[in-house]
Short mmCIF file of C-alpha atoms in Angstrom, two decimals:
data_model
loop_
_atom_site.label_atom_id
_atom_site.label_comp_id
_atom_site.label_asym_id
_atom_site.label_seq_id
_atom_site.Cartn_x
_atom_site.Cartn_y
_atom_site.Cartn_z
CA UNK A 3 0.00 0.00 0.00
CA UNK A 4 1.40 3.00 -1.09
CA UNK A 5 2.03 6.08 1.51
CA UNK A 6 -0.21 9.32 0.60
CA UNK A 7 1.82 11.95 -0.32
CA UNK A 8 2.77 14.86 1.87
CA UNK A 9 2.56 18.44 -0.62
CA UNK A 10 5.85 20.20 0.17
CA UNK A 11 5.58 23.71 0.38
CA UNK A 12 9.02 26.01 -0.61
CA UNK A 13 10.58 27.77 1.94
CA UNK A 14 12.56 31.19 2.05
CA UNK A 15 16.10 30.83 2.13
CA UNK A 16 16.65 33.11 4.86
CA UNK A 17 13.59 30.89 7.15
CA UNK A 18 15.97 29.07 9.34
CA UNK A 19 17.97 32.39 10.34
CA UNK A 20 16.89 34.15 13.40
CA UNK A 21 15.40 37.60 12.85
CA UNK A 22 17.86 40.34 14.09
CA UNK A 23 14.90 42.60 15.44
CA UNK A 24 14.53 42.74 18.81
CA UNK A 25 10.91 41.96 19.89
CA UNK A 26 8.87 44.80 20.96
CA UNK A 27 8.31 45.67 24.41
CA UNK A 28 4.79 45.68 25.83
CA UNK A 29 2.98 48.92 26.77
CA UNK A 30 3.12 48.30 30.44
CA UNK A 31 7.29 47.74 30.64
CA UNK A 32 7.71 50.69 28.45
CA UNK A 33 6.05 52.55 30.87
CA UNK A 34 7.11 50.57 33.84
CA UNK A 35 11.20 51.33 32.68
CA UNK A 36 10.33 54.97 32.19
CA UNK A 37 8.95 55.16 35.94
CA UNK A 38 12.22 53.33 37.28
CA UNK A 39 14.66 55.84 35.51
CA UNK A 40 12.58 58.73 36.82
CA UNK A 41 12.54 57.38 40.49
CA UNK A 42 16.43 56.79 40.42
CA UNK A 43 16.85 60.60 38.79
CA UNK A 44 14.42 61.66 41.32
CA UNK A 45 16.57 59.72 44.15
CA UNK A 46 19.90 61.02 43.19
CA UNK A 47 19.06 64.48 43.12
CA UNK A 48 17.91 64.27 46.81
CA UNK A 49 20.89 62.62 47.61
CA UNK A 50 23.04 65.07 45.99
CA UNK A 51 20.92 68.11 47.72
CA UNK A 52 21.21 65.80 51.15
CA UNK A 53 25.12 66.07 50.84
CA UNK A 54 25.23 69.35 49.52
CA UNK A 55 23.06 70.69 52.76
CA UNK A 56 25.66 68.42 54.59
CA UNK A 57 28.77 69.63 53.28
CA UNK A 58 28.59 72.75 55.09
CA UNK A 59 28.56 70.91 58.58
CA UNK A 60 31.67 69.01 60.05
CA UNK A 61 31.43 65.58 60.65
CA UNK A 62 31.74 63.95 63.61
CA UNK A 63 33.71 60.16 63.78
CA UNK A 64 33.04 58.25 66.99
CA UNK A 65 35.82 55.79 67.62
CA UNK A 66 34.66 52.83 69.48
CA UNK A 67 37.25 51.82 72.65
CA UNK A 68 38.46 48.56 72.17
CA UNK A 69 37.31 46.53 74.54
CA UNK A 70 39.91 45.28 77.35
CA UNK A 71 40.61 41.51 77.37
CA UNK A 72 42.40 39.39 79.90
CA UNK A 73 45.32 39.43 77.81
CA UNK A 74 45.59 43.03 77.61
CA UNK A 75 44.48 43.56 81.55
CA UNK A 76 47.75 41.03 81.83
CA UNK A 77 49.65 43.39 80.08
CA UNK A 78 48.91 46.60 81.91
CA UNK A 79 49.47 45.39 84.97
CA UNK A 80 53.18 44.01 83.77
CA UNK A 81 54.07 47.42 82.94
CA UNK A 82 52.82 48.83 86.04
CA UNK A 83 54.64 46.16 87.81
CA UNK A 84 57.77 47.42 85.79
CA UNK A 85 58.00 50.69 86.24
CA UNK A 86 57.05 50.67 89.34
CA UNK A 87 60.24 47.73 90.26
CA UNK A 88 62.05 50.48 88.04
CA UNK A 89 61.06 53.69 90.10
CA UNK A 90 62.00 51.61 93.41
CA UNK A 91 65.14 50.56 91.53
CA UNK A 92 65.98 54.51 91.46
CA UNK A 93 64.93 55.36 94.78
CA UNK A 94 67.33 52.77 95.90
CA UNK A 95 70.18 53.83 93.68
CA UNK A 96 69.51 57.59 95.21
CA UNK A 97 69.41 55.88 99.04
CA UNK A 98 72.75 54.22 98.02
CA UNK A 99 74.44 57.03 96.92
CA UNK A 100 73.38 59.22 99.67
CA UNK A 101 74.65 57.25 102.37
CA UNK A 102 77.85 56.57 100.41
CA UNK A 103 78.08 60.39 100.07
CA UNK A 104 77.81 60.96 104.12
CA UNK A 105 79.74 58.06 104.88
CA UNK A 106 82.91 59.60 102.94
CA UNK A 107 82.06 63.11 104.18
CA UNK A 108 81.78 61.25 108.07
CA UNK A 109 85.40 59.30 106.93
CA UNK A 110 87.08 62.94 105.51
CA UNK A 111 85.82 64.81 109.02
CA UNK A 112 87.38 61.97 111.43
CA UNK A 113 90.22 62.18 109.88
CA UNK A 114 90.47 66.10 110.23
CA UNK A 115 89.93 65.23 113.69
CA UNK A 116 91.85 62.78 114.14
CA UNK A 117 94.49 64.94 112.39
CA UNK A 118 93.60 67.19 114.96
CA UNK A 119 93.61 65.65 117.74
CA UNK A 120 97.01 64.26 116.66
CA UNK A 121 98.66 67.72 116.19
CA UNK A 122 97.13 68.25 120.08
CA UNK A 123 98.60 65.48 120.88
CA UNK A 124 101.41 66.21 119.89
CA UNK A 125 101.71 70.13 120.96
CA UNK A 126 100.60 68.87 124.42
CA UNK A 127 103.65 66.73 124.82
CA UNK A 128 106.20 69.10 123.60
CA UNK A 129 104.92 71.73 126.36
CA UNK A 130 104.66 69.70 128.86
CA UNK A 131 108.52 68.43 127.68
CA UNK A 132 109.38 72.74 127.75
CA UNK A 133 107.34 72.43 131.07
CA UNK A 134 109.28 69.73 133.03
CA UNK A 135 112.19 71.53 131.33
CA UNK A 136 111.81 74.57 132.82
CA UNK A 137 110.47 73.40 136.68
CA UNK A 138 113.78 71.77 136.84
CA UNK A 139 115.74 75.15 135.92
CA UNK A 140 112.92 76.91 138.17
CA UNK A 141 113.81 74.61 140.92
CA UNK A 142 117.43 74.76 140.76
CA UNK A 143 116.87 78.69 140.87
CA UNK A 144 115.38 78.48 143.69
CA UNK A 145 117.75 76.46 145.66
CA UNK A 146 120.47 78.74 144.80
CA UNK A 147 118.48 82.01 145.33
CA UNK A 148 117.41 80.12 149.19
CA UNK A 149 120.98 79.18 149.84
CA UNK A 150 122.34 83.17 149.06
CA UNK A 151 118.93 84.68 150.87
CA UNK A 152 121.17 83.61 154.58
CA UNK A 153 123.43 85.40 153.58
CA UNK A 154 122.67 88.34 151.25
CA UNK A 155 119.16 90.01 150.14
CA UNK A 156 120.94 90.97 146.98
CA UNK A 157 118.75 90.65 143.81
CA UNK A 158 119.43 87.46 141.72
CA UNK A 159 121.52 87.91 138.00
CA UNK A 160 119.12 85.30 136.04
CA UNK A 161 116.36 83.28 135.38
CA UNK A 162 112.23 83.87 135.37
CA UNK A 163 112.28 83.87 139.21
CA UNK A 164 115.40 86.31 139.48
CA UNK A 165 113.74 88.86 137.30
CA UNK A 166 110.43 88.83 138.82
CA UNK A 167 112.63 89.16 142.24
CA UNK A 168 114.61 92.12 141.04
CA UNK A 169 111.91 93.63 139.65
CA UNK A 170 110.26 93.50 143.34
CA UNK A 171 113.81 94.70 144.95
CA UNK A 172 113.78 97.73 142.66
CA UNK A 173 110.70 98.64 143.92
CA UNK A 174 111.28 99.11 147.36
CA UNK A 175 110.98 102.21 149.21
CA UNK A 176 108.22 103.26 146.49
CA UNK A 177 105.04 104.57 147.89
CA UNK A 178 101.68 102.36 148.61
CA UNK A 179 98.16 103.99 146.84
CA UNK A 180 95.03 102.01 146.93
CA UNK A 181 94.32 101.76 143.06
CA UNK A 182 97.93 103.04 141.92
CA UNK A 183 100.16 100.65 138.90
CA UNK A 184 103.10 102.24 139.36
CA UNK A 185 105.67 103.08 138.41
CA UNK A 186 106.30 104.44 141.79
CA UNK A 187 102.97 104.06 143.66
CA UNK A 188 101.40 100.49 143.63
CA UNK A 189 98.81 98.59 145.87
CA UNK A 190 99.59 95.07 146.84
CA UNK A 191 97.96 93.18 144.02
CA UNK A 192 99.11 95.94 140.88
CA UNK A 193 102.55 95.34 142.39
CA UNK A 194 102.79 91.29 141.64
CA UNK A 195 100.80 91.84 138.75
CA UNK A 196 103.46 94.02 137.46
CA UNK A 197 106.55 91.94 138.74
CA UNK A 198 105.27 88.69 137.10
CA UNK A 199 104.19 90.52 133.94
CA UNK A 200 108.46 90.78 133.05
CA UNK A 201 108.21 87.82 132.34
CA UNK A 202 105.36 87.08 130.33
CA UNK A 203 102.82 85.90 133.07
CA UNK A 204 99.24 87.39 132.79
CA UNK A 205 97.81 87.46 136.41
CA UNK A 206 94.24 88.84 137.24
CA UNK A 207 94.55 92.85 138.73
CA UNK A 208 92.61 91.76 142.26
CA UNK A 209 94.19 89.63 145.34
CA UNK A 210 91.23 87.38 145.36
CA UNK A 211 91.63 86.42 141.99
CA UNK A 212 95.59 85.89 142.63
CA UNK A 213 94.65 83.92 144.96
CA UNK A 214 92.99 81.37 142.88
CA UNK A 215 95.89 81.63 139.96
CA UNK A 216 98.57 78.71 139.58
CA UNK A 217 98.78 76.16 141.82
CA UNK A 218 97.98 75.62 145.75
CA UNK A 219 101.63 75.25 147.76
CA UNK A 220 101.70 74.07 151.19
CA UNK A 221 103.16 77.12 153.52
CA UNK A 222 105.86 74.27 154.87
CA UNK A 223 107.00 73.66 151.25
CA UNK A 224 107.11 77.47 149.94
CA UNK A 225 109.28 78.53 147.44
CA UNK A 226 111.04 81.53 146.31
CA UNK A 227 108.77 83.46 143.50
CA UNK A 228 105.51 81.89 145.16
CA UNK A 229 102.96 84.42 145.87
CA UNK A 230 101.88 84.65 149.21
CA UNK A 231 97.96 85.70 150.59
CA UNK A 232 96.10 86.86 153.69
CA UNK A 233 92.18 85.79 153.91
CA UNK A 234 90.50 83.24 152.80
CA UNK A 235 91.52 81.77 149.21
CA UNK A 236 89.61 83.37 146.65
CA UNK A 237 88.58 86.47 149.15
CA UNK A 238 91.95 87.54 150.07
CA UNK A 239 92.99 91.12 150.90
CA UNK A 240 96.31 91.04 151.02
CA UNK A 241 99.56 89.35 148.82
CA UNK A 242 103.07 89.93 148.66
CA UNK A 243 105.88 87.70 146.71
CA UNK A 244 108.66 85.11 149.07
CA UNK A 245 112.08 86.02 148.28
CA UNK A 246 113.87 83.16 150.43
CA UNK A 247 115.22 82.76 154.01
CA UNK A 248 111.70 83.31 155.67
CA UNK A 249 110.92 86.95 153.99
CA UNK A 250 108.31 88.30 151.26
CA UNK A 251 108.29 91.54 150.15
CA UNK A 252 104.78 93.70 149.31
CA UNK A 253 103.28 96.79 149.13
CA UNK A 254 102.24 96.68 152.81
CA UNK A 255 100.36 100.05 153.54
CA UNK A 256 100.37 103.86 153.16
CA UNK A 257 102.88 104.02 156.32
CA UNK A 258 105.24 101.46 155.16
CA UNK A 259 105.17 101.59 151.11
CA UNK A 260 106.81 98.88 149.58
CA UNK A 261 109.06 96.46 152.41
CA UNK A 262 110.77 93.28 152.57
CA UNK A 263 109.10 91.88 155.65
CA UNK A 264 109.66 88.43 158.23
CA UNK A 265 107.03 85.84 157.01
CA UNK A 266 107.53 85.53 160.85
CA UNK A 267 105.88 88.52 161.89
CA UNK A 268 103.02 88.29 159.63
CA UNK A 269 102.07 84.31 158.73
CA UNK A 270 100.37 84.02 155.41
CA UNK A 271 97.28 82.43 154.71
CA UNK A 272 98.03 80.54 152.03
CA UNK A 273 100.40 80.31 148.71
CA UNK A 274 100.14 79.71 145.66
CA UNK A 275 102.87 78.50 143.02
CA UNK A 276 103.03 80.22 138.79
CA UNK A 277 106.19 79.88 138.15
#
């Protein structure tokens, strides 16, 4: 059986190639498209007045903290802990020096003072050497001046004692006046003031205070040069020099002037020894 035929229609030779117009839009997108563009002109001219109207104004940026962890807490407190071992390190340090400061100024003044004390020392013993040096010369004086008094009131040639006897000698026969120095009126006290002053001994102006000068001499153990006193020690009234063999001489009073008197005939109250 024989298939029908199909009639075959011709065909364009161009049918099987897409058609390069694009398809038409509908109505409603045209119009739909056309309100999008004119919302998004709309919108960017209100943004663009917004930042214009904004422009004018500064802005403002808030910066958010950051929030403190454990690790930074840890941290902080290390460096706290640092400086703080570092500011105690310093105080130290300053402590340190300090002290090491005083101790060397403490170590420079001892030994000024011990320097010092040294050089005392050392002054001390040479005096008291010149000292001993001349009590032995003093007492040797002395004996000779006691062994001549027996036999002569003469005034001695030499020595401390023998010039503050001459001196004494020279005087006699000169007048006495309460208050006078001399030179040819004295009262008791300017009198041995002035004697012992040849040579170089400073005595106070007053009996009482000669009284209390040098050093206290038993009466049995007197010596020539001692100064003699009447009254009590430091309230005497009266003094006059020994010159040997049992005799002083003083300024005794207005009827008498100055004398070389017995010890005898007048006992002292006490002596005193500065040569």
């Amino acid at each position: 059986m024989k298939e029908p035929l199909v009639p075959v229609v011709p065909m364009s030779h161009t049918a099987h190639i897409r058609s390069h117009r694009k398809p038409r839009r509908s109505a409603t997108s045209s119009i739909a498209l056309r309100a999008g563009v004119a919302g998004g002109v709309l919108s960017m001219a209100a943004a663009g007045a917004s930042a214009s109207a904004n422009a004018a104004e500064p802005v403002t940026q808030t910066i958010e903290l950051p929030t403190l962890t454990a690790d930074m807490s840890a941290q902080v407190a290390q460096s706290a802990a640092a400086t703080q071992q570092a500011a105690a390190n310093y105080e130290l340090r300053a402590e340190r020096d300090a002290a090491a400061a005083k101790a060397a100024a403490e170590a420079k003044k001892d030994l000024a003072e011990a320097k010092k004390k040294a050089e005392a020392k050392k002054k001390a013993a040479e005096a008291a050497r010149k000292a001993a040096a001349e009590r032995a010369a003093r007492s040797a004086e002395r004996a000779t001046l006691s062994a001549s008094a027996s036999t002569s009131v003469s005034a001695p040639s030499s020595g401390s004692v023998a010039t503050v006897i001459a001196f004494l000698k020279a005087q006699v026969g000169d007048a006495y006046v309460m208050g006078a120095t001399g030179p040819n009126a004295w009262d008791c006290s300017s009198l041995v003031q002035a004697a012992y002053k040849q040579v170089g001994v400073d005595l106070p102006r007053v009996s009482q205070d000669q009284s209390m000068s040098g050093t206290d001499v038993p009466l049995s153990d007197v010596q020539v040069g001692d100064i003699l006193y009447w009254g009590g020690k430091g309230s005497a009234y009266h003094v006059g020099v020994y010159i040997g063999d049992g005799q002083y001489l003083d300024a005794a009073n207005p009827s008498k002037g100055v004398v070389i008197q017995d010890l005898s005939g007048y006992p002292a109250s006490g002596a005193v020894r500065v040569l």
